[in-house]
Short mmCIF file of N, CA and C in Angstrom, two decimals:
data_model
loop_
_atom_site.label_atom_id
_atom_site.label_comp_id
_atom_site.label_asym_id
_atom_site.label_seq_id
_atom_site.Cartn_x
_atom_site.Cartn_y
_atom_site.Cartn_z
N MET A 6 -9.77 -9.80 12.17
CA MET A 6 -8.86 -10.66 11.46
C MET A 6 -9.47 -10.98 10.09
N ALA A 7 -8.74 -10.79 9.03
CA ALA A 7 -9.21 -11.06 7.68
C ALA A 7 -9.14 -12.55 7.39
N GLU A 8 -10.12 -13.03 6.62
CA GLU A 8 -10.11 -14.43 6.23
C GLU A 8 -9.24 -14.61 5.01
N VAL A 9 -8.51 -15.69 4.96
CA VAL A 9 -7.66 -16.00 3.83
C VAL A 9 -8.26 -17.19 3.11
N TYR A 10 -8.39 -17.09 1.81
CA TYR A 10 -8.98 -18.15 1.02
C TYR A 10 -7.94 -18.74 0.10
N LEU A 11 -8.09 -19.98 -0.20
CA LEU A 11 -7.18 -20.69 -1.09
C LEU A 11 -7.92 -21.00 -2.37
N TYR A 12 -7.46 -20.48 -3.50
CA TYR A 12 -8.07 -20.82 -4.78
C TYR A 12 -7.65 -22.22 -5.16
N LEU A 13 -8.59 -23.03 -5.56
CA LEU A 13 -8.29 -24.39 -5.97
C LEU A 13 -7.81 -24.40 -7.41
N ASN A 14 -6.79 -25.20 -7.69
CA ASN A 14 -6.37 -25.34 -9.08
C ASN A 14 -7.30 -26.36 -9.75
N PRO A 15 -7.31 -26.47 -11.08
CA PRO A 15 -8.25 -27.36 -11.77
C PRO A 15 -8.17 -28.82 -11.32
N THR A 16 -6.99 -29.31 -10.98
CA THR A 16 -6.87 -30.69 -10.53
C THR A 16 -7.57 -30.89 -9.20
N ASP A 17 -7.33 -29.95 -8.26
CA ASP A 17 -7.99 -30.04 -6.96
C ASP A 17 -9.49 -29.87 -7.09
N LEU A 18 -9.90 -28.98 -7.96
CA LEU A 18 -11.32 -28.73 -8.18
C LEU A 18 -12.02 -30.00 -8.66
N ALA A 19 -11.38 -30.73 -9.56
CA ALA A 19 -11.96 -31.96 -10.10
C ALA A 19 -12.02 -33.06 -9.04
N ARG A 20 -11.16 -33.00 -8.04
CA ARG A 20 -11.20 -34.00 -6.96
C ARG A 20 -12.38 -33.78 -6.03
N VAL A 21 -12.79 -32.52 -5.87
CA VAL A 21 -13.84 -32.18 -4.92
C VAL A 21 -15.21 -32.08 -5.59
N PHE A 22 -15.25 -31.51 -6.79
CA PHE A 22 -16.52 -31.28 -7.48
C PHE A 22 -16.58 -32.06 -8.79
N GLN A 23 -17.75 -32.57 -9.09
CA GLN A 23 -17.99 -33.28 -10.34
C GLN A 23 -19.33 -32.78 -10.92
N PRO A 24 -19.45 -32.72 -12.25
CA PRO A 24 -20.75 -32.38 -12.82
C PRO A 24 -21.82 -33.36 -12.34
N TYR A 25 -23.00 -32.86 -12.11
CA TYR A 25 -24.18 -33.61 -11.64
C TYR A 25 -24.08 -34.04 -10.19
N GLN A 26 -23.06 -33.58 -9.49
CA GLN A 26 -22.92 -33.85 -8.06
C GLN A 26 -23.88 -32.96 -7.30
N GLN A 27 -24.49 -33.50 -6.26
CA GLN A 27 -25.39 -32.72 -5.41
C GLN A 27 -24.58 -32.08 -4.29
N VAL A 28 -24.84 -30.80 -4.02
CA VAL A 28 -24.17 -30.07 -2.96
C VAL A 28 -25.23 -29.33 -2.14
N GLU A 29 -24.83 -28.89 -0.97
CA GLU A 29 -25.72 -28.08 -0.13
C GLU A 29 -25.29 -26.63 -0.24
N VAL A 30 -26.25 -25.75 -0.45
CA VAL A 30 -25.99 -24.32 -0.59
C VAL A 30 -26.64 -23.60 0.57
N ASN A 31 -25.90 -22.70 1.22
CA ASN A 31 -26.43 -21.90 2.32
C ASN A 31 -26.22 -20.43 2.00
N PHE A 32 -27.21 -19.64 2.37
CA PHE A 32 -27.08 -18.19 2.28
C PHE A 32 -27.93 -17.61 3.38
N SER A 33 -27.78 -16.34 3.65
CA SER A 33 -28.53 -15.74 4.74
C SER A 33 -29.24 -14.49 4.26
N ARG A 34 -30.27 -14.14 5.01
CA ARG A 34 -30.98 -12.90 4.75
C ARG A 34 -31.40 -12.32 6.08
N THR A 35 -31.62 -11.02 6.12
CA THR A 35 -32.04 -10.37 7.36
C THR A 35 -33.55 -10.46 7.47
N VAL A 36 -34.01 -10.65 8.69
CA VAL A 36 -35.45 -10.72 8.95
C VAL A 36 -35.79 -9.88 10.17
N GLY A 37 -36.99 -9.35 10.18
CA GLY A 37 -37.48 -8.60 11.33
C GLY A 37 -36.87 -7.23 11.47
N GLU A 38 -37.39 -6.52 12.43
CA GLU A 38 -36.92 -5.16 12.69
C GLU A 38 -35.54 -5.15 13.34
N GLU A 39 -35.17 -6.25 13.96
CA GLU A 39 -33.88 -6.33 14.63
C GLU A 39 -32.75 -6.70 13.68
N ASN A 40 -33.08 -6.89 12.39
CA ASN A 40 -32.10 -7.27 11.37
C ASN A 40 -31.32 -8.52 11.73
N ARG A 41 -32.01 -9.50 12.26
CA ARG A 41 -31.37 -10.78 12.55
C ARG A 41 -31.18 -11.55 11.26
N PHE A 42 -30.16 -12.41 11.26
CA PHE A 42 -29.88 -13.21 10.08
C PHE A 42 -30.62 -14.54 10.16
N LYS A 43 -31.22 -14.90 9.05
CA LYS A 43 -31.85 -16.21 8.94
C LYS A 43 -31.06 -16.98 7.90
N ARG A 44 -30.59 -18.17 8.28
CA ARG A 44 -29.82 -19.00 7.37
C ARG A 44 -30.79 -19.85 6.55
N ILE A 45 -30.61 -19.82 5.25
CA ILE A 45 -31.45 -20.59 4.33
C ILE A 45 -30.59 -21.67 3.71
N LYS A 46 -31.11 -22.89 3.68
CA LYS A 46 -30.37 -24.03 3.18
C LYS A 46 -31.14 -24.65 2.02
N SER A 47 -30.40 -25.06 0.99
CA SER A 47 -31.00 -25.69 -0.17
C SER A 47 -30.02 -26.70 -0.75
N THR A 48 -30.54 -27.61 -1.53
CA THR A 48 -29.67 -28.51 -2.28
C THR A 48 -29.55 -27.97 -3.69
N ALA A 49 -28.44 -28.25 -4.32
CA ALA A 49 -28.21 -27.82 -5.70
C ALA A 49 -27.44 -28.92 -6.41
N VAL A 50 -27.49 -28.88 -7.72
CA VAL A 50 -26.74 -29.83 -8.55
C VAL A 50 -25.79 -29.03 -9.41
N ILE A 51 -24.55 -29.51 -9.52
CA ILE A 51 -23.56 -28.85 -10.37
C ILE A 51 -23.89 -29.17 -11.82
N VAL A 52 -24.20 -28.15 -12.61
CA VAL A 52 -24.53 -28.34 -14.02
C VAL A 52 -23.27 -28.39 -14.86
N SER A 53 -22.37 -27.43 -14.62
CA SER A 53 -21.11 -27.39 -15.37
C SER A 53 -20.09 -26.62 -14.56
N MET A 54 -18.83 -26.75 -14.96
CA MET A 54 -17.78 -26.01 -14.29
C MET A 54 -16.56 -25.90 -15.19
N ASP A 55 -15.81 -24.83 -14.98
CA ASP A 55 -14.53 -24.66 -15.64
C ASP A 55 -13.59 -24.01 -14.64
N GLU A 56 -12.46 -23.50 -15.09
CA GLU A 56 -11.47 -22.93 -14.16
C GLU A 56 -11.96 -21.65 -13.49
N GLN A 57 -12.88 -20.92 -14.13
CA GLN A 57 -13.32 -19.64 -13.61
C GLN A 57 -14.68 -19.67 -12.92
N THR A 58 -15.59 -20.51 -13.44
CA THR A 58 -16.96 -20.48 -12.93
C THR A 58 -17.53 -21.89 -12.73
N MET A 59 -18.63 -21.92 -12.00
CA MET A 59 -19.40 -23.14 -11.80
C MET A 59 -20.87 -22.75 -11.90
N VAL A 60 -21.67 -23.60 -12.52
CA VAL A 60 -23.11 -23.34 -12.66
C VAL A 60 -23.84 -24.34 -11.77
N LEU A 61 -24.70 -23.81 -10.89
CA LEU A 61 -25.50 -24.63 -9.99
C LEU A 61 -26.97 -24.51 -10.36
N GLU A 62 -27.69 -25.61 -10.23
CA GLU A 62 -29.13 -25.61 -10.47
C GLU A 62 -29.85 -25.88 -9.15
N LEU A 63 -30.67 -24.93 -8.73
CA LEU A 63 -31.46 -25.09 -7.52
C LEU A 63 -32.87 -25.52 -7.92
N PRO A 64 -33.55 -26.31 -7.10
CA PRO A 64 -34.89 -26.79 -7.46
C PRO A 64 -35.92 -25.68 -7.57
N LYS A 65 -37.01 -25.99 -8.25
CA LYS A 65 -38.06 -25.01 -8.53
C LYS A 65 -38.61 -24.38 -7.26
N GLU A 66 -38.76 -25.16 -6.19
CA GLU A 66 -39.32 -24.59 -4.96
C GLU A 66 -38.43 -23.51 -4.37
N ASP A 67 -37.17 -23.44 -4.78
CA ASP A 67 -36.26 -22.41 -4.27
C ASP A 67 -36.23 -21.15 -5.13
N THR A 68 -37.05 -21.09 -6.18
CA THR A 68 -37.07 -19.90 -7.04
C THR A 68 -37.64 -18.69 -6.30
N SER A 69 -38.30 -18.90 -5.18
CA SER A 69 -38.80 -17.76 -4.40
C SER A 69 -37.65 -16.92 -3.82
N TRP A 70 -36.46 -17.45 -3.80
CA TRP A 70 -35.30 -16.74 -3.28
C TRP A 70 -34.55 -15.99 -4.39
N TYR A 71 -35.14 -15.91 -5.56
CA TYR A 71 -34.49 -15.26 -6.69
C TYR A 71 -34.05 -13.84 -6.33
N SER A 72 -34.89 -13.11 -5.63
CA SER A 72 -34.57 -11.71 -5.30
C SER A 72 -33.42 -11.61 -4.29
N ILE A 73 -33.21 -12.65 -3.51
CA ILE A 73 -32.14 -12.64 -2.51
C ILE A 73 -30.79 -12.99 -3.14
N LEU A 74 -30.80 -13.91 -4.08
CA LEU A 74 -29.56 -14.42 -4.68
C LEU A 74 -29.11 -13.51 -5.82
N LYS A 75 -28.61 -12.36 -5.47
CA LYS A 75 -28.20 -11.35 -6.44
C LYS A 75 -26.72 -11.49 -6.77
N PRO A 76 -26.31 -11.02 -7.95
CA PRO A 76 -24.88 -11.02 -8.29
C PRO A 76 -24.08 -10.26 -7.23
N ASN A 77 -22.86 -10.73 -6.99
CA ASN A 77 -21.90 -10.19 -6.02
C ASN A 77 -22.22 -10.58 -4.57
N ARG A 78 -23.28 -11.33 -4.34
CA ARG A 78 -23.56 -11.87 -3.01
C ARG A 78 -22.78 -13.16 -2.83
N TYR A 79 -22.45 -13.46 -1.60
CA TYR A 79 -21.72 -14.70 -1.31
C TYR A 79 -22.67 -15.79 -0.84
N ILE A 80 -22.36 -17.01 -1.24
CA ILE A 80 -23.07 -18.18 -0.75
C ILE A 80 -22.03 -19.15 -0.20
N THR A 81 -22.48 -20.07 0.63
CA THR A 81 -21.61 -21.10 1.18
C THR A 81 -22.04 -22.44 0.60
N ILE A 82 -21.06 -23.23 0.21
CA ILE A 82 -21.33 -24.54 -0.39
C ILE A 82 -20.70 -25.61 0.50
N HIS A 83 -21.49 -26.61 0.87
CA HIS A 83 -20.99 -27.73 1.66
C HIS A 83 -20.98 -28.96 0.77
N THR A 84 -19.87 -29.64 0.76
CA THR A 84 -19.76 -30.85 -0.05
C THR A 84 -18.78 -31.81 0.59
N GLY A 85 -18.82 -33.02 0.14
CA GLY A 85 -17.88 -34.01 0.65
C GLY A 85 -17.68 -35.12 -0.35
N ARG A 86 -16.48 -35.63 -0.38
CA ARG A 86 -16.15 -36.79 -1.20
C ARG A 86 -15.44 -37.75 -0.27
N ASP A 87 -15.73 -39.02 -0.37
CA ASP A 87 -15.14 -40.02 0.51
C ASP A 87 -15.49 -39.68 1.96
N ASP A 88 -14.48 -39.60 2.82
CA ASP A 88 -14.75 -39.35 4.24
C ASP A 88 -14.48 -37.91 4.67
N LYS A 89 -14.26 -36.99 3.73
CA LYS A 89 -13.97 -35.61 4.08
C LYS A 89 -15.11 -34.71 3.63
N HIS A 90 -15.42 -33.71 4.47
CA HIS A 90 -16.45 -32.73 4.15
C HIS A 90 -15.80 -31.36 4.16
N TYR A 91 -16.16 -30.53 3.19
CA TYR A 91 -15.54 -29.22 3.07
C TYR A 91 -16.60 -28.13 2.97
N THR A 92 -16.22 -26.95 3.41
CA THR A 92 -17.07 -25.78 3.31
C THR A 92 -16.37 -24.77 2.41
N PHE A 93 -17.10 -24.27 1.42
CA PHE A 93 -16.55 -23.31 0.46
C PHE A 93 -17.39 -22.05 0.46
N LYS A 94 -16.76 -20.96 0.08
CA LYS A 94 -17.47 -19.70 -0.08
C LYS A 94 -17.26 -19.23 -1.50
N SER A 95 -18.31 -18.75 -2.13
CA SER A 95 -18.20 -18.33 -3.52
C SER A 95 -19.14 -17.16 -3.79
N LYS A 96 -18.76 -16.33 -4.77
CA LYS A 96 -19.55 -15.16 -5.13
C LYS A 96 -20.43 -15.47 -6.35
N ILE A 97 -21.67 -15.02 -6.27
CA ILE A 97 -22.60 -15.19 -7.39
C ILE A 97 -22.22 -14.22 -8.50
N ARG A 98 -22.06 -14.73 -9.70
CA ARG A 98 -21.79 -13.88 -10.87
C ARG A 98 -23.08 -13.53 -11.61
N GLN A 99 -23.94 -14.52 -11.74
CA GLN A 99 -25.14 -14.33 -12.55
C GLN A 99 -26.22 -15.28 -12.05
N ARG A 100 -27.47 -14.90 -12.24
CA ARG A 100 -28.60 -15.77 -11.89
C ARG A 100 -29.57 -15.81 -13.06
N GLU A 101 -30.22 -16.93 -13.21
CA GLU A 101 -31.15 -17.08 -14.32
C GLU A 101 -32.32 -17.93 -13.84
N LEU A 102 -33.52 -17.37 -13.98
CA LEU A 102 -34.73 -18.07 -13.59
C LEU A 102 -35.26 -18.84 -14.80
N LYS A 103 -35.28 -20.15 -14.69
CA LYS A 103 -35.77 -21.00 -15.78
C LYS A 103 -37.16 -21.51 -15.40
N GLU A 104 -37.80 -22.21 -16.31
CA GLU A 104 -39.15 -22.70 -16.03
C GLU A 104 -39.19 -23.67 -14.85
N THR A 105 -38.19 -24.51 -14.75
CA THR A 105 -38.24 -25.55 -13.73
C THR A 105 -37.22 -25.38 -12.61
N SER A 106 -36.37 -24.36 -12.69
CA SER A 106 -35.32 -24.23 -11.68
C SER A 106 -34.69 -22.84 -11.71
N LEU A 107 -33.79 -22.63 -10.78
CA LEU A 107 -33.01 -21.41 -10.69
C LEU A 107 -31.54 -21.78 -10.91
N TRP A 108 -30.90 -21.14 -11.88
CA TRP A 108 -29.49 -21.42 -12.18
C TRP A 108 -28.64 -20.27 -11.66
N LEU A 109 -27.59 -20.62 -10.95
CA LEU A 109 -26.63 -19.64 -10.45
C LEU A 109 -25.27 -19.91 -11.07
N THR A 110 -24.68 -18.88 -11.65
CA THR A 110 -23.29 -18.96 -12.09
C THR A 110 -22.47 -18.30 -11.00
N ILE A 111 -21.53 -19.06 -10.44
CA ILE A 111 -20.72 -18.57 -9.32
C ILE A 111 -19.24 -18.63 -9.69
N ASP A 112 -18.44 -17.87 -8.94
CA ASP A 112 -16.99 -17.98 -9.10
C ASP A 112 -16.56 -19.38 -8.68
N THR A 113 -15.45 -19.84 -9.23
CA THR A 113 -14.91 -21.11 -8.80
C THR A 113 -14.75 -21.06 -7.28
N PRO A 114 -15.27 -22.06 -6.58
CA PRO A 114 -15.24 -22.00 -5.11
C PRO A 114 -13.84 -21.88 -4.53
N ARG A 115 -13.79 -21.22 -3.39
CA ARG A 115 -12.56 -21.06 -2.63
C ARG A 115 -12.76 -21.78 -1.31
N ILE A 116 -11.81 -22.55 -0.88
CA ILE A 116 -11.98 -23.34 0.33
C ILE A 116 -11.92 -22.44 1.56
N MET A 117 -12.79 -22.71 2.51
CA MET A 117 -12.77 -22.00 3.77
C MET A 117 -12.20 -22.88 4.87
N ALA A 118 -12.73 -24.08 5.00
CA ALA A 118 -12.27 -24.97 6.07
C ALA A 118 -12.77 -26.38 5.80
N SER A 119 -12.07 -27.35 6.34
CA SER A 119 -12.59 -28.71 6.27
C SER A 119 -13.44 -28.93 7.51
N LYS A 120 -14.46 -29.72 7.39
CA LYS A 120 -15.40 -29.96 8.48
C LYS A 120 -14.76 -30.84 9.55
N GLU A 121 -15.05 -30.50 10.77
CA GLU A 121 -14.51 -31.25 11.91
C GLU A 121 -15.03 -32.68 11.89
N ARG A 122 -14.15 -33.64 12.11
CA ARG A 122 -14.54 -35.05 12.09
C ARG A 122 -14.44 -35.69 13.47
N ARG A 123 -14.40 -34.90 14.53
CA ARG A 123 -14.36 -35.46 15.87
C ARG A 123 -15.65 -36.21 16.16
N SER A 124 -15.54 -37.29 16.91
CA SER A 124 -16.75 -38.04 17.26
C SER A 124 -17.39 -37.48 18.52
N GLY A 125 -16.65 -36.72 19.32
CA GLY A 125 -17.19 -36.16 20.56
C GLY A 125 -16.90 -34.68 20.66
N PRO A 126 -17.48 -34.03 21.66
CA PRO A 126 -17.25 -32.59 21.82
C PRO A 126 -15.87 -32.31 22.41
N ARG A 127 -15.42 -31.08 22.24
CA ARG A 127 -14.17 -30.65 22.85
C ARG A 127 -14.38 -30.54 24.36
N VAL A 128 -13.36 -30.87 25.10
CA VAL A 128 -13.44 -30.82 26.55
C VAL A 128 -12.39 -29.84 27.06
N PRO A 129 -12.78 -28.89 27.92
CA PRO A 129 -11.79 -27.95 28.44
C PRO A 129 -10.79 -28.67 29.34
N LEU A 130 -9.56 -28.23 29.28
CA LEU A 130 -8.49 -28.82 30.09
C LEU A 130 -7.96 -27.74 31.01
N ILE A 131 -8.04 -28.00 32.32
CA ILE A 131 -7.56 -27.04 33.30
C ILE A 131 -6.39 -27.69 34.04
N ILE A 132 -5.23 -27.06 33.93
CA ILE A 132 -4.01 -27.57 34.55
C ILE A 132 -3.42 -26.47 35.42
N PRO A 133 -3.17 -26.75 36.70
CA PRO A 133 -2.54 -25.73 37.54
C PRO A 133 -1.08 -25.53 37.11
N ILE A 134 -0.67 -24.30 37.11
CA ILE A 134 0.72 -23.98 36.72
C ILE A 134 1.37 -23.24 37.88
N ASN A 135 2.50 -23.74 38.33
CA ASN A 135 3.28 -23.08 39.37
C ASN A 135 4.45 -22.37 38.70
N TYR A 136 4.67 -21.13 39.09
CA TYR A 136 5.78 -20.38 38.51
C TYR A 136 6.38 -19.48 39.55
N ARG A 137 7.60 -19.01 39.28
CA ARG A 137 8.24 -18.02 40.14
C ARG A 137 9.02 -17.08 39.23
N ILE A 138 9.21 -15.90 39.73
CA ILE A 138 9.92 -14.90 38.96
C ILE A 138 11.39 -14.94 39.34
N LEU A 139 12.24 -15.09 38.34
CA LEU A 139 13.69 -15.13 38.55
C LEU A 139 14.25 -13.73 38.43
N LYS A 140 15.23 -13.43 39.30
CA LYS A 140 15.86 -12.11 39.24
C LYS A 140 17.05 -12.11 38.32
#
């Protein structure tokens, strides 16, 4: 099943993202001979944004991931405003290693899903069903 993404218009984008807002960035890399995925998590700050792109600044300690964060790779961004949390997926356009940080220019984020706000786990429901076949 293919995933469908919704492009945010500038008004919606401004409601969710603000310059200097801190967001969580996730990406994965393969490790070991079994090619298992390891999820890497970092915080980033939104430096700037427009209708097409957003620039994120990752802290200096995350510059070791420079070789992993290549153009055309996807990253996941988690953010929230008020009582809602959202997960976005975006493609890296450009990366730049600065003296104190790593800057990523990404496509304007596309929404994937809103985060579940249930206070408890889902519970399976089993209901017996009686039926008969009509002629």
